[in-house]
XYZ file of C-alpha atoms in Angstrom:
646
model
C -133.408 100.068 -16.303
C -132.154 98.705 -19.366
C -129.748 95.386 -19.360
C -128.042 94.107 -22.218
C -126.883 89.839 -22.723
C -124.238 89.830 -24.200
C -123.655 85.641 -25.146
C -120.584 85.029 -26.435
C -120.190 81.744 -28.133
C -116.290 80.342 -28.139
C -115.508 77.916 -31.176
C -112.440 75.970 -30.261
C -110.902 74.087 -33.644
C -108.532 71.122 -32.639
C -105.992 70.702 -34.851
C -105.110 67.139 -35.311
C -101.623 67.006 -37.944
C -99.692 63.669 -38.818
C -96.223 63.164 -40.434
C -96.490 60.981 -43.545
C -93.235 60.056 -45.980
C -94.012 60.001 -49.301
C -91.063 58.322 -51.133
C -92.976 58.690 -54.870
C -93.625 62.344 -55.208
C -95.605 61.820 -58.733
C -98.407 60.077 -56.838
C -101.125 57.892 -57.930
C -104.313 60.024 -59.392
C -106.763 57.373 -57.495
C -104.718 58.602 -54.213
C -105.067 61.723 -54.881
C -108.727 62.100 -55.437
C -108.933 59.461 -52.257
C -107.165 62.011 -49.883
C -109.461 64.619 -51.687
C -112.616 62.769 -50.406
C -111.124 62.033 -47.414
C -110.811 65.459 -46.692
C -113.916 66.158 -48.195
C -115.740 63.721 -46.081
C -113.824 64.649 -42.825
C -114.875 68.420 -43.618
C -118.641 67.633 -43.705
C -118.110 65.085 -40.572
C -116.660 67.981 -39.065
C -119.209 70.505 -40.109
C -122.164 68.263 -39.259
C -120.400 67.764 -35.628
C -120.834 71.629 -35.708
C -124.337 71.821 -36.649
C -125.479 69.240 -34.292
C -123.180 70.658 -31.495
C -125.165 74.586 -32.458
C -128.213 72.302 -32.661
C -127.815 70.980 -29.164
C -126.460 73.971 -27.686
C -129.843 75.979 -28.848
C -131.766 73.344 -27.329
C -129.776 73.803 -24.172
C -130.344 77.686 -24.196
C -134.006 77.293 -25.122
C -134.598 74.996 -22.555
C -132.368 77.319 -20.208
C -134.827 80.684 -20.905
C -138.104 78.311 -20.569
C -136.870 77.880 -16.951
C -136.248 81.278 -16.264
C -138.437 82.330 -13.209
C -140.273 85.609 -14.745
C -142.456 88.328 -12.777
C -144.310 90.902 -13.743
C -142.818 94.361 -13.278
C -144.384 97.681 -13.476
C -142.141 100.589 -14.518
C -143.487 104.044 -12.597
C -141.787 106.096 -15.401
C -143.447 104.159 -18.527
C -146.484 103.733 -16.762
C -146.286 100.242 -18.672
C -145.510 96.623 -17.407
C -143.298 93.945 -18.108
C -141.129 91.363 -16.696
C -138.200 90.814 -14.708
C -136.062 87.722 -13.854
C -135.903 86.902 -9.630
C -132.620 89.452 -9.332
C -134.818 92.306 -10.605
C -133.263 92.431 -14.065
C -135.504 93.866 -17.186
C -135.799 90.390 -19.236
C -138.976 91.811 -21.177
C -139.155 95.641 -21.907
C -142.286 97.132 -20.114
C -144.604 98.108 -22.955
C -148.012 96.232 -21.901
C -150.892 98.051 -20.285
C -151.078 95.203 -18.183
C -149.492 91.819 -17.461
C -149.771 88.526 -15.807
C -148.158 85.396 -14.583
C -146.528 83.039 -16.810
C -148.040 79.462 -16.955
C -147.152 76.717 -19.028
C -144.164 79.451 -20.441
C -146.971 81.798 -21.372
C -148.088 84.643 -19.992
C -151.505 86.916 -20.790
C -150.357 90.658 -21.632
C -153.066 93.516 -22.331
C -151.864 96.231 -24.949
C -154.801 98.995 -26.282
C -157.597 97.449 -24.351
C -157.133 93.781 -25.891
C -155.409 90.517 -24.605
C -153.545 88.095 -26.047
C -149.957 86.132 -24.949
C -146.462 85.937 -24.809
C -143.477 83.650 -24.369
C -140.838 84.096 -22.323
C -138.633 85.896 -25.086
C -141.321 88.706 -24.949
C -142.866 87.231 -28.526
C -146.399 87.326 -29.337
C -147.500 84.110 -29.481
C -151.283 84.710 -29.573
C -152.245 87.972 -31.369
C -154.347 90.809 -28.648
C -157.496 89.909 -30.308
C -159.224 88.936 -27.250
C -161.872 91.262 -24.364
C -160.498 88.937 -21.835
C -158.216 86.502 -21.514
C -156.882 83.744 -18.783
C -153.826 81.450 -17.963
C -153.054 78.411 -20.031
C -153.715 74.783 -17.673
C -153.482 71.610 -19.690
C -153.055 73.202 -22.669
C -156.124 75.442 -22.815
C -157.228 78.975 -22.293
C -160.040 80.868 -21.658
C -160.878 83.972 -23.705
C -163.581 86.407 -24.165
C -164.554 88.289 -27.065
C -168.102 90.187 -27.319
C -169.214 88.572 -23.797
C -168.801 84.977 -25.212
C -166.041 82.641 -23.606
C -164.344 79.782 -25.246
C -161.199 78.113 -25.351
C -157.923 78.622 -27.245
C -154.509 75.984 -27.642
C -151.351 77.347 -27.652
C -150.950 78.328 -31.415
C -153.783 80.523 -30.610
C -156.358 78.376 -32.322
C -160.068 77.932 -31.054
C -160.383 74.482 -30.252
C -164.137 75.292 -28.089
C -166.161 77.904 -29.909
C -166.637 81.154 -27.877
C -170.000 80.315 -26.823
C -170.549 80.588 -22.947
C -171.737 83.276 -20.668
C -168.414 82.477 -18.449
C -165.545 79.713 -18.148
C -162.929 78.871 -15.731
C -159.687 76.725 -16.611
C -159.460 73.081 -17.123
C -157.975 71.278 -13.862
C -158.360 67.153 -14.550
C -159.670 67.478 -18.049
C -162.583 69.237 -17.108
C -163.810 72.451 -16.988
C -166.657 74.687 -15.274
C -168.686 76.926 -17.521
C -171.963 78.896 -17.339
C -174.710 78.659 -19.827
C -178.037 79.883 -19.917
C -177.149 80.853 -16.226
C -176.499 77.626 -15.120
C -173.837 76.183 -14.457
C -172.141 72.772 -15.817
C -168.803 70.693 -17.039
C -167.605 69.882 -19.847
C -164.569 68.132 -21.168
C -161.508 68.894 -23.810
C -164.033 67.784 -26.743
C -166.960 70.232 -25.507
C -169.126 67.212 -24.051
C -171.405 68.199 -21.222
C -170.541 66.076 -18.044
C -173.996 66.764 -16.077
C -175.936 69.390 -18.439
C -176.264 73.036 -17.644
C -178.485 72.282 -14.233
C -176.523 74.052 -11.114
C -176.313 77.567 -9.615
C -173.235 77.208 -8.908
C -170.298 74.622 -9.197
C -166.402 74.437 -8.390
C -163.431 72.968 -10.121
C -163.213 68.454 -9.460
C -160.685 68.141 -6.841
C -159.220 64.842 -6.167
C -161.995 63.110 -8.549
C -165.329 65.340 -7.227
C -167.033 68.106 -8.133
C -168.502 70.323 -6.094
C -172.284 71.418 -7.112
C -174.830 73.380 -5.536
C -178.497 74.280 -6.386
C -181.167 75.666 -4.133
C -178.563 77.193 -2.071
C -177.101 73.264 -0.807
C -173.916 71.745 -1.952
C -173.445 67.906 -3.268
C -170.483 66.675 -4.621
C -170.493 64.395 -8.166
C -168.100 62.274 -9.853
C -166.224 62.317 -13.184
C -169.171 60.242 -14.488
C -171.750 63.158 -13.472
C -173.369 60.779 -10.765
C -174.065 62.252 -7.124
C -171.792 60.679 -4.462
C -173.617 63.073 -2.190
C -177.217 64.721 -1.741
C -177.206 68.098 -2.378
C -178.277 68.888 1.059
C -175.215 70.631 2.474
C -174.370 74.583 3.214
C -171.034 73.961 2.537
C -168.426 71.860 1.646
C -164.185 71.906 2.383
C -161.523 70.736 0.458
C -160.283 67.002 1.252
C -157.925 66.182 3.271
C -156.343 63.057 5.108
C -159.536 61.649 3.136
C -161.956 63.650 5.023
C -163.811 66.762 4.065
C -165.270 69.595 6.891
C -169.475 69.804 5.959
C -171.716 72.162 6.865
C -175.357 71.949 7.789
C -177.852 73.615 9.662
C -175.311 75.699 11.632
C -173.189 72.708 12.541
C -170.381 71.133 11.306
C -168.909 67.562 10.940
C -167.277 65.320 8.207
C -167.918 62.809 5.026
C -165.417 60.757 3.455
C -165.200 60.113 -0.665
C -167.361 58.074 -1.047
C -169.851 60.496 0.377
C -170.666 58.757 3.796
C -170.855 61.050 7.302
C -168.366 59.404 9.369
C -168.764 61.816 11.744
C -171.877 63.822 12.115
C -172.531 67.389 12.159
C -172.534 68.391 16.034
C -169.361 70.819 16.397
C -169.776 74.705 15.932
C -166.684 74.856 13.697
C -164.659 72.374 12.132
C -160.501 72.411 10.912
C -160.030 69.792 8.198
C -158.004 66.802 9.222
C -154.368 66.091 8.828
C -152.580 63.109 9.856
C -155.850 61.411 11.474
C -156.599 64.771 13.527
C -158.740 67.515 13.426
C -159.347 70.589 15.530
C -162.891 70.937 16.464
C -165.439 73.657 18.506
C -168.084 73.535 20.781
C -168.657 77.324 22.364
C -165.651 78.931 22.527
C -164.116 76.239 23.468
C -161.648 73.547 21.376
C -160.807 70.254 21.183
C -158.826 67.072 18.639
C -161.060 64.963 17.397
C -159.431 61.352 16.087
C -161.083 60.048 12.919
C -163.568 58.199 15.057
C -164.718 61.238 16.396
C -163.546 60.813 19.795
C -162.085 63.618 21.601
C -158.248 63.474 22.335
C -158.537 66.478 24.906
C -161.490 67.732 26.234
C -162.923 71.197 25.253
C -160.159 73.240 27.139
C -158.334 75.344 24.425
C -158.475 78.727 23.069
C -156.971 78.271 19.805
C -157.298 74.990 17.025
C -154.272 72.904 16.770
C -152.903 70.701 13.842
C -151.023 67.395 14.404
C -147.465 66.678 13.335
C -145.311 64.587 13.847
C -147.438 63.082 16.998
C -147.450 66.615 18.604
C -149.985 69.412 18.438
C -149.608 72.851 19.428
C -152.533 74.555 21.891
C -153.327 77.582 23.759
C -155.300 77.853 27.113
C -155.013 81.001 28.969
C -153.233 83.024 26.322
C -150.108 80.889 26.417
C -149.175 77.995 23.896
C -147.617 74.349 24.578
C -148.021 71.086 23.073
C -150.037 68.005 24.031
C -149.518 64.282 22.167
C -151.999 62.317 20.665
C -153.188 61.129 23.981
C -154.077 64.378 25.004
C -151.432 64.657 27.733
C -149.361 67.940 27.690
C -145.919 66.948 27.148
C -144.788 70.719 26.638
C -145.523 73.067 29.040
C -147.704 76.433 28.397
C -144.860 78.729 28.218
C -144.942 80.312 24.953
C -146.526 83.565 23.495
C -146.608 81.704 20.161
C -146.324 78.404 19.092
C -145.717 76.545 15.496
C -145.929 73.048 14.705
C -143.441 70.542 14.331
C -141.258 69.778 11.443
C -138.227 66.928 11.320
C -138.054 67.228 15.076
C -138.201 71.289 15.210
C -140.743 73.794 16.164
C -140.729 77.847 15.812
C -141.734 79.282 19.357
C -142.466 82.864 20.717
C -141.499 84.430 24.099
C -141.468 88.075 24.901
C -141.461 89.039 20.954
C -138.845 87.283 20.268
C -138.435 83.610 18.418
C -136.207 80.425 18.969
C -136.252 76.811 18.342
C -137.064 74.048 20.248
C -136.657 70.478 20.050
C -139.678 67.246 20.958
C -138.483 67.156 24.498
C -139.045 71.232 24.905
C -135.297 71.571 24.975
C -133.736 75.134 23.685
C -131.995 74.160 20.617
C -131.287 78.463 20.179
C -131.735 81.353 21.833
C -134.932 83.612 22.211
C -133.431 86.087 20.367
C -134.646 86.526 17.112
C -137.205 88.880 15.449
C -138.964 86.294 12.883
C -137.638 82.570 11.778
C -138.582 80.838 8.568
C -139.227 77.390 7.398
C -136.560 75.107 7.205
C -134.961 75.017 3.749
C -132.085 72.923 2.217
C -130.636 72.235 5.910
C -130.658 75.842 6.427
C -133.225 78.278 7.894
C -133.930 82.244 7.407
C -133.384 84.341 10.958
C -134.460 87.781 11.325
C -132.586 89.991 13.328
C -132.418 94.243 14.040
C -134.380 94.219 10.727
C -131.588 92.055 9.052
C -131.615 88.366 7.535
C -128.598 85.732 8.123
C -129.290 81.830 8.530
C -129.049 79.024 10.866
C -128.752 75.422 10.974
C -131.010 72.740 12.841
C -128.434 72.706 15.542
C -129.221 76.263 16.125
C -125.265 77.293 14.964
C -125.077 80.516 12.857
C -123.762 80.019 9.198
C -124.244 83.503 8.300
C -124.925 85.668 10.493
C -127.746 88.614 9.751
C -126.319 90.796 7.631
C -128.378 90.828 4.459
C -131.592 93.183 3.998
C -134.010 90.611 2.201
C -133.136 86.461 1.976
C -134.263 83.965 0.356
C -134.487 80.050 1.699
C -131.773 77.744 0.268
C -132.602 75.554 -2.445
C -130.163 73.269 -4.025
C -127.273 75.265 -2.307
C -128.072 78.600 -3.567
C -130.176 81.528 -1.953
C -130.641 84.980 -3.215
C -129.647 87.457 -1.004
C -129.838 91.412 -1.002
C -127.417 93.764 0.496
C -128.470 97.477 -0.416
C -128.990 97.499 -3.904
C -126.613 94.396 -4.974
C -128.574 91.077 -5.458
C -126.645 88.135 -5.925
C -126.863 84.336 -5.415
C -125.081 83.101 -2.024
C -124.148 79.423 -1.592
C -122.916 77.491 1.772
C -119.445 78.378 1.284
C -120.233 82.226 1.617
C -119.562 83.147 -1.947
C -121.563 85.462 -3.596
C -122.290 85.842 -6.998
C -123.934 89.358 -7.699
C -126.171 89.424 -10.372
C -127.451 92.899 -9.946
C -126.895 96.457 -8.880
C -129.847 98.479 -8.448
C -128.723 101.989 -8.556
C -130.684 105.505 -8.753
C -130.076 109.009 -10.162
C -128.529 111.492 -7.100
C -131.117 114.139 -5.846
C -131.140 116.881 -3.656
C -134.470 118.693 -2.053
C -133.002 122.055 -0.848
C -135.441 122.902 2.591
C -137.665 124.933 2.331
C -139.490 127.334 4.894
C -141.991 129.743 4.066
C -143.077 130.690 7.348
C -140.385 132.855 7.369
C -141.163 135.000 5.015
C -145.163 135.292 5.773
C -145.407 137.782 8.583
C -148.629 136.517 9.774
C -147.834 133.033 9.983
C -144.339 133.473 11.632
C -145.960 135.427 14.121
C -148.535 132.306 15.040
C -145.407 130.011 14.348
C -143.909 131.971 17.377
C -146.362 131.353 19.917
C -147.491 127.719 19.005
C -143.232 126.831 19.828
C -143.525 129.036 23.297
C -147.107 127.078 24.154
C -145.347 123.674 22.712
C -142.663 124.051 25.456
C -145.390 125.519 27.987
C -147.177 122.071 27.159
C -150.614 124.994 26.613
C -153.544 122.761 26.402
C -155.649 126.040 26.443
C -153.459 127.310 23.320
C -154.220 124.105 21.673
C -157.609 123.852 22.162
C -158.185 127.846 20.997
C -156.765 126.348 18.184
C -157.766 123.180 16.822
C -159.992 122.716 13.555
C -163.357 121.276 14.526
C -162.583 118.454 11.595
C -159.123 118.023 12.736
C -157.811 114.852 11.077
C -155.189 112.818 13.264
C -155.228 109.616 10.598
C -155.361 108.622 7.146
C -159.063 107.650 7.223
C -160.303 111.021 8.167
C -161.791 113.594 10.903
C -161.625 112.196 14.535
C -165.264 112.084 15.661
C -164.971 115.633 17.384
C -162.196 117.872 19.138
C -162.744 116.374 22.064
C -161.421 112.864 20.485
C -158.677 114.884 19.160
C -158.191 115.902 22.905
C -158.579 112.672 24.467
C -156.137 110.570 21.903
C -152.827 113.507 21.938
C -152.949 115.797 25.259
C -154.848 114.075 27.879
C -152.509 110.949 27.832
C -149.926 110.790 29.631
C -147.604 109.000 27.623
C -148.211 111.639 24.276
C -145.432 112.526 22.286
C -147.663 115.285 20.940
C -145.499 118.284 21.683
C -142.276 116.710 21.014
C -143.766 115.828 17.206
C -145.392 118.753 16.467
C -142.159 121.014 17.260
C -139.769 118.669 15.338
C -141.504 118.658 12.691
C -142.836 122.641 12.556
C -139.249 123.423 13.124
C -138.399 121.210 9.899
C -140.132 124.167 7.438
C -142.800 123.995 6.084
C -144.621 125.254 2.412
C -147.825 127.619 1.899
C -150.611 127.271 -0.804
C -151.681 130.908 -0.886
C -154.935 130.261 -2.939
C -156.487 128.266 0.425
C -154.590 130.042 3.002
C -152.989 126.329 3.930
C -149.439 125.914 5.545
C -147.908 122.227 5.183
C -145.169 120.618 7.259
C -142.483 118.995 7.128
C -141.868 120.643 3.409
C -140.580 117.421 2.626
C -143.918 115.856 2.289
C -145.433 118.372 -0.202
C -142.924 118.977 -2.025
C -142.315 115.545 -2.585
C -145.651 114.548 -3.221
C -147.151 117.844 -5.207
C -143.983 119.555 -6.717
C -146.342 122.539 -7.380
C -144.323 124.453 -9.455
C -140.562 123.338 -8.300
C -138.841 120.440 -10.967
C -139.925 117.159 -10.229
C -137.520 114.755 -8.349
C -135.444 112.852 -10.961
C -135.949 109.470 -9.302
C -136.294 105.816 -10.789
C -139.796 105.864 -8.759
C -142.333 108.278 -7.178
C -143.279 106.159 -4.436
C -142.980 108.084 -1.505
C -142.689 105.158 1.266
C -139.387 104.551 -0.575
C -137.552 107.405 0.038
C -136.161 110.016 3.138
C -134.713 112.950 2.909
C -131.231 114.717 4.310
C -133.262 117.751 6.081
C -129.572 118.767 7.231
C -125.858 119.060 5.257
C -123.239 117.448 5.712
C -125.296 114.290 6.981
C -122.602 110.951 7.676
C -123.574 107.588 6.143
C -121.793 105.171 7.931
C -121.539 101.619 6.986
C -123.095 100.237 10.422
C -125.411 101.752 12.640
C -122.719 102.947 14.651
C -121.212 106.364 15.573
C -117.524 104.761 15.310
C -117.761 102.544 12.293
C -116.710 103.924 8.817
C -118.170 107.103 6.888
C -118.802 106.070 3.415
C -120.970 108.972 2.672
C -121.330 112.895 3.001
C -124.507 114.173 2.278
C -125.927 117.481 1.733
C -130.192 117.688 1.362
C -130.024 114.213 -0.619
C -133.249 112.142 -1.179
C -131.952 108.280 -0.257
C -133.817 105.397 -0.832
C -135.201 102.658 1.741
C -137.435 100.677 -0.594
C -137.092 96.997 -0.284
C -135.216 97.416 3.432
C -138.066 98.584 4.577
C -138.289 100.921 7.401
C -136.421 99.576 10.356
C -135.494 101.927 12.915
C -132.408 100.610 14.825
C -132.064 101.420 18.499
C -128.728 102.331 19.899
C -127.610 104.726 23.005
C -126.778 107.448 20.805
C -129.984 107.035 19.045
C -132.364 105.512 16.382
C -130.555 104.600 13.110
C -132.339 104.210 9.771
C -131.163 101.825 6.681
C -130.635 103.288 3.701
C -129.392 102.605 0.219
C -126.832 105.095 -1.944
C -127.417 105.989 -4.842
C -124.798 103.649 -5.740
C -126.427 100.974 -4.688
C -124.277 100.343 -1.371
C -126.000 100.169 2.344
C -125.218 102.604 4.925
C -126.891 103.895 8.114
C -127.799 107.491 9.080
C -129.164 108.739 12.723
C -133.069 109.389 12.585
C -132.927 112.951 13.592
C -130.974 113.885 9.768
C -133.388 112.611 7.714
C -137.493 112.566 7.319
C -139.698 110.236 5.455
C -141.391 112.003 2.430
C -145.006 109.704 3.595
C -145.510 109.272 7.334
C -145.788 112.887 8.878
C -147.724 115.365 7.528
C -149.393 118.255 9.572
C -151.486 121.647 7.944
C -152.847 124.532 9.465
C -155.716 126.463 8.039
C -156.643 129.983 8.247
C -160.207 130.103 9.294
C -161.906 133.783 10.252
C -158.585 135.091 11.076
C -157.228 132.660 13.391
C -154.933 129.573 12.068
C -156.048 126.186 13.161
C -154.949 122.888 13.214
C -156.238 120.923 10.699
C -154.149 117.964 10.090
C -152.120 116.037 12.321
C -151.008 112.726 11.563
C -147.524 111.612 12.674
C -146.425 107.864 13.078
């Protein structure tokens, strides 16, 4: 997809005119040449007032196009990446073989097997001179040419000789690399912190290093001197002060200045966060305060984080919450429990999610399929596979209606309805930004059993044993590697057996006649038929025109298997028809699949080609990914071979 900018710059000219009476018309040649510079000077005033305003305006754009959020985008037709703003518009034609993140408003881009970098107007910055290449932080980036790593600045100058066997990015002015196969830091100027003396080291993290040699961790300081032995299997991030430690199979916690406050006793260890950690002895949990002591015994299934005085905890598969007294102040009632933020918590009953308040008080309904974090006042709800948002009152500002959603922030949230992407603020308004559209395409079905005497035949009596429900028919034939997943041949038959007929609850025959009945396509040269046609020829075109479409990703499309299929624009039977369609390949791409139960049916979300939403009932149209089933001529009897249907 190509999108041009068009910016259109308006110069306004105020005119400012005055009346003047001249009673002498032969007028002074010193006046004359004064109004003359006057003008003169007022021109270049006025011109200079133009410059700086074009001056200041590029600094505005400039500065506007540095903040430009930028991801890289692969284009299936190019085979070829490159990047696209958050609506999904082409800001930087794909032409790399590969592509990265931006960082520090440059981003490492791979063309012919060499790296090098780009700014967020698609220029090369750094020339692709480099085997390997990583993000700029503080200024610096690693690169590799002819297995040597060094450092480049951002005019794409070496400012640390490529000299190392490895190198990782700066983070606090200093930097890991390996020489000689050890491992050390140095700083911006190439000075060694410690010397090349460890196996293995990580990045300094508020102040420390992390170092280990002889398989046991230490931690150091920006000066290179040990605030810890190296005696330790392993060491966790800080937090709340406190870091989780590892030793002999048990676990407990140091501070920063490399003291055990609390020794290593528990089985497994959660780090702390506001003066609480979740600890294990068995299988068995508990809090631990920064003491050490035990705020509830070991009685829960799960480990728990603090906030906001309350803590979240499982015992006998259900969740509630306990204080920092260990008292339950919530009962177990949940499924599924988060924890508390400005007086709100996410909670789970029966699959479905709601809010509650400190006091365990409904603030909303249990009716929603997945809630978000709380964003700009506002929070993402998920429901019948569509997005709308809520306050912290539980009172619905927009109700679901949009297929993905973003969270608020500073008013504004993107917001996708088909294929139109647009910004949404609090008012309702939407600004669209984007249509996503895609070329129309038709796969005409397709049935060659009927014209293959021998098959239509078999075809004939597998549909009379599917409505018997014929184990016996089955069994006599079913491939001894029959495949019923992805992954590959069930162990035996017999499993084959076990998982499809024997159950009780197996939609086996139902599938395997919808889907048989669908068509299906031969491959003459192995003596193979494949059903539902949709999936081979979709796949393999073997022979027939590729589909025209923006993508070959098959888990983004169905097909029309009838004509004259309705598109209405809600998944109901007396809403509007928008759309007649006749064998048409329709999208479902970033809707996902989301199957929509009514009385009259299950209802699927597409997208038009135009880029509007509609619905369709389940039974028109087939996914080109999920169902595929092949049956195999072996010594003169066809056999099962492949069934795998989701």
């Amino acid at each position: 997809m190509k999108k041009l900018l068009l910016i259109i710059t308006a110069t306004v000219l105020i005119c400012s005119g005055c009346t003047k009476k001249i009673d002498n018309v032969n007028k002074d040649i010193d006046n004359k040449t004064k109004l003359q510079e006057d003008k003169k000077n007022e021109k270049n005033e006025v011109t200079k007032g133009q410059e700086n305003e074009s001056n200041t305006q590029k600094q505005e754009k400039d500065k506007r196009e540095n903040e430009i959020n930028l991801y890289a985008n692969y284009d299936d037709i190019k085979c070829k990446y490159g990047y696209c703003d958050q609506y999904g518009n082409i800001v930087i034609q794909a032409e790399f073989d590969h592509a990265d993140d931006f960082y520090e408003d440059y981003a490492v881009v791979m063309r012919d097997g060499k790296c090098g970098y780009i700014n967020k107007k698609g220029e090369v910055v750094v020339d692709f001179e480099f085997d390997g290449a990583e993000r700029f932080a503080e200024g610096y980036a690693v690169v590799n040419k002819d297995h040597k790593w060094g450092y480049i600045d951002k005019n794409g100058d070496v400012v640390i000789e490529l000299q190392y066997q490895w190198a990782r990015d700066f983070q606090g002015n200093y930097a890991i690399v390996r020489k000689d196969e050890k491992y050390g830091y140095i700083n911006k100027d190439n000075k060694s912190l410690t010397g090349f003396i460890y196996d293995s080291a990580n990045e300094f993290q508020q102040g420390l290093g992390y170092v280990c040699k002889d398989g046991k961790w230490g931690l150091i300081n920006k000066e290179g001197k040990n605030i810890t032995e190296l005696e330790y299997d392993e060491i966790g991030d800080f937090s709340d002060g406190y870091a989780l430690v590892g030793k002999d199979n048990k676990y407990g916690y140091i501070n920063k200045k490399g003291e055990r406050v609390i020794d290593c006793t528990f089985d497994l260890g959660q780090k702390f966060q506001q003066s609480y950690a979740s600890v294990k002895i068995g299988d068995k949990w508990a809090i631990i305060n920064k003491e050490g002591q035990n705020i509830p015994n070991y009685e829960y299934d799960m480990p728990s984080e603090f906030s906001e005085g309350l803590a979240p905890v499982e015992k006998n598969k259900k969740f509630g919450y306990i204080n920092e007294n260990g008292e339950v102040v919530i009962d177990f009632k949940y499924d599924r429990a988060c924890s508390f933020k400005d007086g709100i918590a996410v909670v789970s009953r029966d699959d479905k999610f709601g809010l509650i308040n400190r006091e365990g008080k409904n603030i909303t309904e249990f009716k929603y399929d997945s809630i978000g974090e709380f964003s700009d006042g506002l929070v993402v709800v998920g429901e019948m596979g569509e997005w709308g948002y809520i306050d912290s009152k539980g009172n619905v500002i927009f109700e679901p209606q949009f297929d993905t959603s973003a969270s608020f922030k500073d008013g504004k949230a993107i917001v996708r309805i088909g294929g139109k992407i647009g910004l949404l603020d609090k008012s309702g308004e939407i600004e669209w930004k984007r249509v996503e559209t895609y070329e129309k395409t038709t796969l005409t079905p397709i049935d060659d059993s009927e014209k293959h005497d021998d098959f239509k035949s078999f075809k004939k009596q597998l549909l009379e044993a599917i409505d018997k429900k014929d184990v016996d028919f089955i069994k006599a034939h079913l491939h001894k590697d029959v495949i019923d997943d992805m992954y590959g041949p069930c162990e035996n038959s017999a499993q084959f057996l076990e998982n499809h007929l024997y159950n009780e609850n197996t939609l086996f025959w139902s599938n395997l006649k919808h889907i048989v009945k669908i068509g299906g396509v031969i491959n003459n040269k192995k003596n193979e038929f494949i059903f539902p046609y949709v999936y081979d020829r979709f796949i393999e075109p073997d022979g027939l025109k590729p589909l025209q479409t923006d993508f070959y990703d098959r888990t983004s499309y169905v097909v029309c298997i009838n004509d004259n299929v309705s598109v209405y624009d809600k998944p109901n039977k007396d809403s509007k028809i928008i759309s007649k369609e006749n064998y048409s390949v329709l999208r479902v791409g970033e809707m996902s699949w989301c199957f929509i139960e009514k009385d009259e049916g299950k209802w699927i979300k597409i997208q038009l080609p135009t880029g509007e939403r509609g619905y369709v009932i389940k039974e028109n149209v087939q996914g080109t990914y999920d169902d595929n089933i092949m049956f195999v001529k072996e010594k003169g009897v066809w056999k099962l071979k492949v069934y795998i249907v989701e």
